CSV table of C-alpha atoms and ligand atoms in Angstrom, one decimal:
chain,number,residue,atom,x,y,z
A,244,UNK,CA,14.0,-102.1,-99.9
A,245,UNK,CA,10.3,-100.4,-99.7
A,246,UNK,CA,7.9,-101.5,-97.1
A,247,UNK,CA,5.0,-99.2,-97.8
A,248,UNK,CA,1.7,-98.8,-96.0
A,249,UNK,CA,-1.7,-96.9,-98.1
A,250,UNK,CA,-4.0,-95.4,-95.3
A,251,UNK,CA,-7.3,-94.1,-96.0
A,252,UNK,CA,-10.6,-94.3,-96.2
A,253,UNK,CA,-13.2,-97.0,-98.1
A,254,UNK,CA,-12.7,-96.1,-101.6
A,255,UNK,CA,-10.0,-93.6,-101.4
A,256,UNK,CA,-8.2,-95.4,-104.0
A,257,UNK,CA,-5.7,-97.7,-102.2
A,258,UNK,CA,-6.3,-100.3,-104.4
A,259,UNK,CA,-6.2,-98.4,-107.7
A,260,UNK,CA,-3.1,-96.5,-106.5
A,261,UNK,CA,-1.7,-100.1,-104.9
A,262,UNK,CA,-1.0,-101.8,-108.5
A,263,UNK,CA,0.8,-98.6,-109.9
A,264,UNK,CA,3.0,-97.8,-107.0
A,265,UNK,CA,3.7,-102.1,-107.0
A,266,UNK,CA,4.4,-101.8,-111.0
A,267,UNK,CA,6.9,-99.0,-110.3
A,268,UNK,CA,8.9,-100.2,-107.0
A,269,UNK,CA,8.4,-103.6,-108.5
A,270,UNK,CA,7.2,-105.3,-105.2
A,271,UNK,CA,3.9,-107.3,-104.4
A,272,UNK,CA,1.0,-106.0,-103.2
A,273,UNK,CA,-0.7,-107.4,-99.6
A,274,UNK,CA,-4.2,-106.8,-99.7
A,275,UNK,CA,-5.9,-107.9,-96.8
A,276,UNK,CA,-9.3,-106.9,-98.3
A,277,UNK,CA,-8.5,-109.1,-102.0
A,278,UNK,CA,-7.1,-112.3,-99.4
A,279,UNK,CA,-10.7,-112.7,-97.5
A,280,UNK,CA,-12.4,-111.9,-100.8
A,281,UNK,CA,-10.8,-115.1,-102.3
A,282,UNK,CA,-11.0,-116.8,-98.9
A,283,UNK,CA,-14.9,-116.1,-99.3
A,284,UNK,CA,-15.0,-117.2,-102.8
A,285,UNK,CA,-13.7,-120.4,-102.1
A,286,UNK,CA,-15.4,-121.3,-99.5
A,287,UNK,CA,-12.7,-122.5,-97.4
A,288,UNK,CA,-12.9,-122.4,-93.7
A,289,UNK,CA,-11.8,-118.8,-92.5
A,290,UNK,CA,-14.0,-117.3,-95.9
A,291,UNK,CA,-17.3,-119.2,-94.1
A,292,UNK,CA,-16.1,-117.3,-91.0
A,293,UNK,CA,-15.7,-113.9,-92.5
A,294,UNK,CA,-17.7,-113.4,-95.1
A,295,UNK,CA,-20.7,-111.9,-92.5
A,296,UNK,CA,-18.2,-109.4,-91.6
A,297,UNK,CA,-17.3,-108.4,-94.8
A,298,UNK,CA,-20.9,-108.4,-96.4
A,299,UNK,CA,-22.0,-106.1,-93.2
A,300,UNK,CA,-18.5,-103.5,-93.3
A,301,UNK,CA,-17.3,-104.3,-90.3
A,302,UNK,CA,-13.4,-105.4,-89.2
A,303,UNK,CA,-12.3,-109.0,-88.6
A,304,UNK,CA,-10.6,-109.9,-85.9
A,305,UNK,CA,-6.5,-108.7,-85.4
A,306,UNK,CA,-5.3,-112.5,-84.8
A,307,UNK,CA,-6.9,-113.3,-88.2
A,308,UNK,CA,-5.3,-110.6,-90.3
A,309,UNK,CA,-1.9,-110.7,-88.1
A,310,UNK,CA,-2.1,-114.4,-89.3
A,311,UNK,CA,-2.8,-114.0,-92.5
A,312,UNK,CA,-0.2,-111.8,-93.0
A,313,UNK,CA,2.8,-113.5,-91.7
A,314,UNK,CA,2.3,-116.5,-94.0
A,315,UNK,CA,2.4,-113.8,-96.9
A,316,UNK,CA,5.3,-112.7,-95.4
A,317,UNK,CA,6.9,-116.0,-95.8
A,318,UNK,CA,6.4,-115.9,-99.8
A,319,UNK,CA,10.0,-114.9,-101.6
A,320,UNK,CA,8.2,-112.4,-103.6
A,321,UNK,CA,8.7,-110.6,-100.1
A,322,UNK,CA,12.2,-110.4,-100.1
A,323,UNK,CA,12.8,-107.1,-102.0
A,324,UNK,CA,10.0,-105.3,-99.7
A,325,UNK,CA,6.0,-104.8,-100.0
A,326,UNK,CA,2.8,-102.3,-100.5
A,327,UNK,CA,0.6,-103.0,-97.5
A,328,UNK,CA,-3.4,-102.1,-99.1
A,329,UNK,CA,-5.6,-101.7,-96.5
A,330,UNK,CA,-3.3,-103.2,-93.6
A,331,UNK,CA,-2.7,-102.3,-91.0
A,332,UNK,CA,-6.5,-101.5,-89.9
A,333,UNK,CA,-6.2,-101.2,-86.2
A,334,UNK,CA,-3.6,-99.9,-83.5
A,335,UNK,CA,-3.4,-103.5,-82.7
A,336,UNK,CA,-2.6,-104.8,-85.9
A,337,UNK,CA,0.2,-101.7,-86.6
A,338,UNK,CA,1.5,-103.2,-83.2
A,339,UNK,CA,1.4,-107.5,-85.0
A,340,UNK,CA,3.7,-105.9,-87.8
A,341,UNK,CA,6.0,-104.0,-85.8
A,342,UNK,CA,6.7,-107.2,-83.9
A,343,UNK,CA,6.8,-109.1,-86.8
A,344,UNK,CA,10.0,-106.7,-87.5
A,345,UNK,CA,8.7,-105.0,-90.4
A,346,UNK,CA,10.8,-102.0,-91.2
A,347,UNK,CA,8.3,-99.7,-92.8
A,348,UNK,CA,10.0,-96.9,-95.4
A,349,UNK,CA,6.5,-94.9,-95.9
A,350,UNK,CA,3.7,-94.2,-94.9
A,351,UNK,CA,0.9,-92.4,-97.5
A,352,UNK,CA,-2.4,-91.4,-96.2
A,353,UNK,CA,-4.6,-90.9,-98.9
A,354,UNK,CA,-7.7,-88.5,-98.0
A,355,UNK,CA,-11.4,-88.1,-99.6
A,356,UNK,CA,-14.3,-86.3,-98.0
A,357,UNK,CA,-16.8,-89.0,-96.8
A,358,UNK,CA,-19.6,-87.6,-99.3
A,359,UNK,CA,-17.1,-88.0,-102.1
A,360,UNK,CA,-16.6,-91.5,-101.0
A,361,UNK,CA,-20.1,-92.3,-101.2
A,362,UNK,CA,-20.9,-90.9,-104.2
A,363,UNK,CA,-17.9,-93.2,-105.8
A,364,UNK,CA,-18.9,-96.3,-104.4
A,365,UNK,CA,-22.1,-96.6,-105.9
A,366,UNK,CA,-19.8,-96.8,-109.8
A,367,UNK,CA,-17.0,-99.0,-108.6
A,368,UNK,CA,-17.0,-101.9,-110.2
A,369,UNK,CA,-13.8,-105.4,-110.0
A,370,UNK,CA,-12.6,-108.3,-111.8
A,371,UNK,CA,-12.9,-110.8,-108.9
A,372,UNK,CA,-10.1,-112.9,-110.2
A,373,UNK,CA,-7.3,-110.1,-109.8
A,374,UNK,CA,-9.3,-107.5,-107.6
A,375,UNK,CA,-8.5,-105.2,-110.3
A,376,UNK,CA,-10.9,-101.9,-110.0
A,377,UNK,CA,-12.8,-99.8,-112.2
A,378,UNK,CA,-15.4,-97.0,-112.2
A,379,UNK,CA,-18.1,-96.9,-114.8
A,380,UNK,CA,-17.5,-92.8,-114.8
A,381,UNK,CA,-13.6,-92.1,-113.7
A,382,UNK,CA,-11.7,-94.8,-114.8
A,383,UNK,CA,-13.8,-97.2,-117.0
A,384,UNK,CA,-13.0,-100.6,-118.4
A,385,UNK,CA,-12.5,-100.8,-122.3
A,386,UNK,CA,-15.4,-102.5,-122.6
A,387,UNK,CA,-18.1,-101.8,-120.3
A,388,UNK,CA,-18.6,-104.8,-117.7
A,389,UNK,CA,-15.1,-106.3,-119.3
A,390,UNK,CA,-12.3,-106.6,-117.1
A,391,UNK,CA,-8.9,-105.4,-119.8
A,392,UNK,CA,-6.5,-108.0,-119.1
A,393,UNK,CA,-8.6,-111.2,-118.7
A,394,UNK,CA,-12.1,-110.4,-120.8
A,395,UNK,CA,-14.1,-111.6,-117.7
A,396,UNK,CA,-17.0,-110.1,-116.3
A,397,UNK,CA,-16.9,-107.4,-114.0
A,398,UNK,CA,-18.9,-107.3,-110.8
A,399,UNK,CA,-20.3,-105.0,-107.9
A,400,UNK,CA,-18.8,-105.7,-104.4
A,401,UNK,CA,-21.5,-106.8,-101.9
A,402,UNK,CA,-20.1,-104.3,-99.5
A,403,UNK,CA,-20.3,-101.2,-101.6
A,404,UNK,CA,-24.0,-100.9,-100.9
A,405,UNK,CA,-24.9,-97.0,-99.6
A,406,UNK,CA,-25.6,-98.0,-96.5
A,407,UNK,CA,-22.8,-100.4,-95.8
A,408,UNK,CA,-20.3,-97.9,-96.8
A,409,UNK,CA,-21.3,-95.5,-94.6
A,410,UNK,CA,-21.1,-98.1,-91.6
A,411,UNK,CA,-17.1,-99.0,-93.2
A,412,UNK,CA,-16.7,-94.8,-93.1
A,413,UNK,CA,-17.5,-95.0,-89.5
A,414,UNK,CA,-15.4,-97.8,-88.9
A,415,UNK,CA,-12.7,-96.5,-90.6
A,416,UNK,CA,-13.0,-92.9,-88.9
A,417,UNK,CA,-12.8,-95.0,-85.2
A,418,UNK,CA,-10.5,-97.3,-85.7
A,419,UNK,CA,-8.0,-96.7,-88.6
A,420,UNK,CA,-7.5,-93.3,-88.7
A,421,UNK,CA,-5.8,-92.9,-85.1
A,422,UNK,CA,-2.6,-94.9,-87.1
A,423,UNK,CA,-2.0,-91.5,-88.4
A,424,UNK,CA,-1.5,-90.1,-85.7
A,425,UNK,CA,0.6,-93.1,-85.0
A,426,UNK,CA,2.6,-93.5,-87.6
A,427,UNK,CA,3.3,-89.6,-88.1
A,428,UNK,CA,4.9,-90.3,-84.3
A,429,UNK,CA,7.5,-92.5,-86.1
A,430,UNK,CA,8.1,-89.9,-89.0
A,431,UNK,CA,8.8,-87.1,-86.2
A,432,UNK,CA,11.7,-89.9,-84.7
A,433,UNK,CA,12.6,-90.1,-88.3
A,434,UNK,CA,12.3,-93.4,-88.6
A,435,UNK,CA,10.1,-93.3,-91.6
A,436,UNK,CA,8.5,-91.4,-94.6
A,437,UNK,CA,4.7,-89.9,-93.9
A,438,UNK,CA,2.6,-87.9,-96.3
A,439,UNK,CA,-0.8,-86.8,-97.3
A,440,UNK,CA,-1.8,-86.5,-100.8
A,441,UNK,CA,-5.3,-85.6,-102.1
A,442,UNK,CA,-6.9,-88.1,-103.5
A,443,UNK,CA,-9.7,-86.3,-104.8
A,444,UNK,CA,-7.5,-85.7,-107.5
A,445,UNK,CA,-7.8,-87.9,-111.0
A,446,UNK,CA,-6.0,-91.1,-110.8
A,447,UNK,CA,-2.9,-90.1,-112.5
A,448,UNK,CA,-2.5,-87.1,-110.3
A,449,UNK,CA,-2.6,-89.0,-107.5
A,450,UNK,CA,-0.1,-91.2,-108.4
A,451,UNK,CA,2.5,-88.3,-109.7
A,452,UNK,CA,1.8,-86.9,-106.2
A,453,UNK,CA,2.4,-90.2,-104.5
A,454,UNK,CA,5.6,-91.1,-106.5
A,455,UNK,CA,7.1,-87.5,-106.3
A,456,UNK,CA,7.6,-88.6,-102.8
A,457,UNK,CA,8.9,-92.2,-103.7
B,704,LIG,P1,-10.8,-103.7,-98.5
B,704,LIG,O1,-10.9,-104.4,-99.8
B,704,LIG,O2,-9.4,-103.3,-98.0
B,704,LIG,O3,-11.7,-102.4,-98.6
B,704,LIG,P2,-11.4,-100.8,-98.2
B,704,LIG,O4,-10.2,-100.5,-97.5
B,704,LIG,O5,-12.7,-100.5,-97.6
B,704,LIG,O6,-11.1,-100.2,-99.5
B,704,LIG,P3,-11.7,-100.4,-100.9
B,704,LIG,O7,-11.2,-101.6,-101.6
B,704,LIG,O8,-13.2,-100.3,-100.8
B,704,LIG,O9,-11.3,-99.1,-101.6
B,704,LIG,P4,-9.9,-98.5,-102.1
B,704,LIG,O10,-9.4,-97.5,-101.2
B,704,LIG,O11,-9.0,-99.7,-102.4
B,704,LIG,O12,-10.4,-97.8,-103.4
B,704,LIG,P5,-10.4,-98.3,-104.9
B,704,LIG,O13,-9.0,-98.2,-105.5
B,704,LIG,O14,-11.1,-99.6,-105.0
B,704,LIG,O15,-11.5,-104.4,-97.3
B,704,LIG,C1,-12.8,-104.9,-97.5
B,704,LIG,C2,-13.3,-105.5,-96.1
B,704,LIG,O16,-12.4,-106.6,-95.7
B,704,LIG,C3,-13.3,-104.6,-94.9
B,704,LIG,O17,-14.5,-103.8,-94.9
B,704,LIG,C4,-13.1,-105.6,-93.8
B,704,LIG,O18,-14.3,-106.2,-93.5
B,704,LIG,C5,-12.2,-106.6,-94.3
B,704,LIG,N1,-10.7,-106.3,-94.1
B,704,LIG,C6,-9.8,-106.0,-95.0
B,704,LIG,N2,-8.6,-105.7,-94.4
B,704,LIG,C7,-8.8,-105.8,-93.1
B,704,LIG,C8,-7.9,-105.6,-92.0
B,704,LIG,N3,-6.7,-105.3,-92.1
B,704,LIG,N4,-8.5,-105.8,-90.8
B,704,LIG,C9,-9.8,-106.1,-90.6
B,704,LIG,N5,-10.6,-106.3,-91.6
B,704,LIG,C10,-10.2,-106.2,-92.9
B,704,LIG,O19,-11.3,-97.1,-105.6
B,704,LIG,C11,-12.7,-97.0,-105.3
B,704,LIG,C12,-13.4,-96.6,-106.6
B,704,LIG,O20,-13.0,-95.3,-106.9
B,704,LIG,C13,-13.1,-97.5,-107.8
B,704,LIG,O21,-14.2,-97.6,-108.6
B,704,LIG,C14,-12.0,-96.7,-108.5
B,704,LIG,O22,-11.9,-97.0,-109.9
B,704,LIG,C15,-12.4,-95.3,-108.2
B,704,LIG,N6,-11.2,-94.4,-108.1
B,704,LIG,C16,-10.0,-94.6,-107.6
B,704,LIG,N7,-9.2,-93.5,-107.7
B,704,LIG,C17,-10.0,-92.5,-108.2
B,704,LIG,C18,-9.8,-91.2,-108.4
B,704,LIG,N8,-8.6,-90.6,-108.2
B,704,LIG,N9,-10.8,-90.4,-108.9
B,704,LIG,C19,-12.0,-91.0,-109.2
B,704,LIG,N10,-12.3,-92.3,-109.0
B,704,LIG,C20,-11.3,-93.1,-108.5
């Protein structure tokens, strides 16, 4: 059983790194981010309620995510364990999953420079169906604008706007990184796996480096 948590900043490649680690431990990936993206897209009632926050970078609220996630939880595709991409966010929410008794195996930080993140941003481009991601320079579709698998279009994220990336940076630098520090805690007791890997590295290095330590 694997219960593994990607921490990092906006663009770090969580999500890229997310479907390879989920195609080699065979276990679902929990993407907070993709689930109010499709709650957005339908309209439904919490994407009307989120979808300022999102557009704007900033963090919705712990009782929505801790929700949110415990009904995934439910899903049998559970059972066997599951990647956490981009959850937990806050000390609060680290605090919703360990008392939702979520034994977490590892935890993988994965670090870029906030200039690096930036300059990325601006060539991400995702297949809003699957939340599959591309970049037009470092890892580019087949055919440009094409998502591989389903032949749709591909599209820019609202939120990956200059500006609005550098408010998610400073979000992410006051409120998610301090679960490093929290989560290396539980490595030190042992009761866990932490490490770092560079994720300015090319994609493939990055995932040797992350599955080294799987
Ligand atoms: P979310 O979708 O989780 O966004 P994020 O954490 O900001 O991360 P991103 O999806 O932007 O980046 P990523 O690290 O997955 O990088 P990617 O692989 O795409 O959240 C969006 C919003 O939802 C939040 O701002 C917030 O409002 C809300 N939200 C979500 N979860 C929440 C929570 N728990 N609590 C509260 N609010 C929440 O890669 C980025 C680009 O780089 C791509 O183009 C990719 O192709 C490219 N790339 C990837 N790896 C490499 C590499 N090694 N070299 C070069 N390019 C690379």
């Amino acid at each position: 059983m694997k219960n593994i948590i990607l921490l990092g900043p906006p663009g770090a490649g969580k999500g890229t790194q997310a479907d390879l680690i989920c195609d080699l431990c065979d276990i679902p990936k929990i993407s907070t981010g993709d689930m109010l993206r499709e709650a957005v897209a339908s309209e439904s009632d919490l994407g009307l309620k989120v979808s300022n926050i999102l557009d704007s970078g900033g963090l919705v609220s712990d009782e929505i995510i801790g929700s949110l996630i415990k009904d995934r939880l439910n899903m049998p595709d559970c059972e066997n364990g599951s990647l956490f991409d981009g959850v937990p966010r806050t000390i609060g929410q680290a605090e919703q999953l360990a008392n939702m008794g979520i034994d977490f195996t590892h935890v993988i930080e994965i670090h870029v420079d906030d200039q690096d993140i930036v300059n990325r941003m601006s060539g991400r481009r995702v297949h809003p169906g699957s939340g599959r991601n591309y970049h037009i320079e470092f890892n580019p579709p087949e055919n440009e604008g094409i998502d591989d698998i389903s032949g749709e279009p591909l599209i820019q994220r609202e939120d990956d706007k200059p500006e609005t990336v550098l408010k998610r940076l400073n979000v992410y630098h006051e409120q998610t990184k301090p679960l490093t520090d929290f989560y290396k805690n539980l490595a030190d007791k042992g009761i866990l796996i932490f490490y770092k890997v560079d994720g300015s590295e090319s994609v493939e290095t990055v995932f040797k480096n992350i599955s080294d330590n799987l």
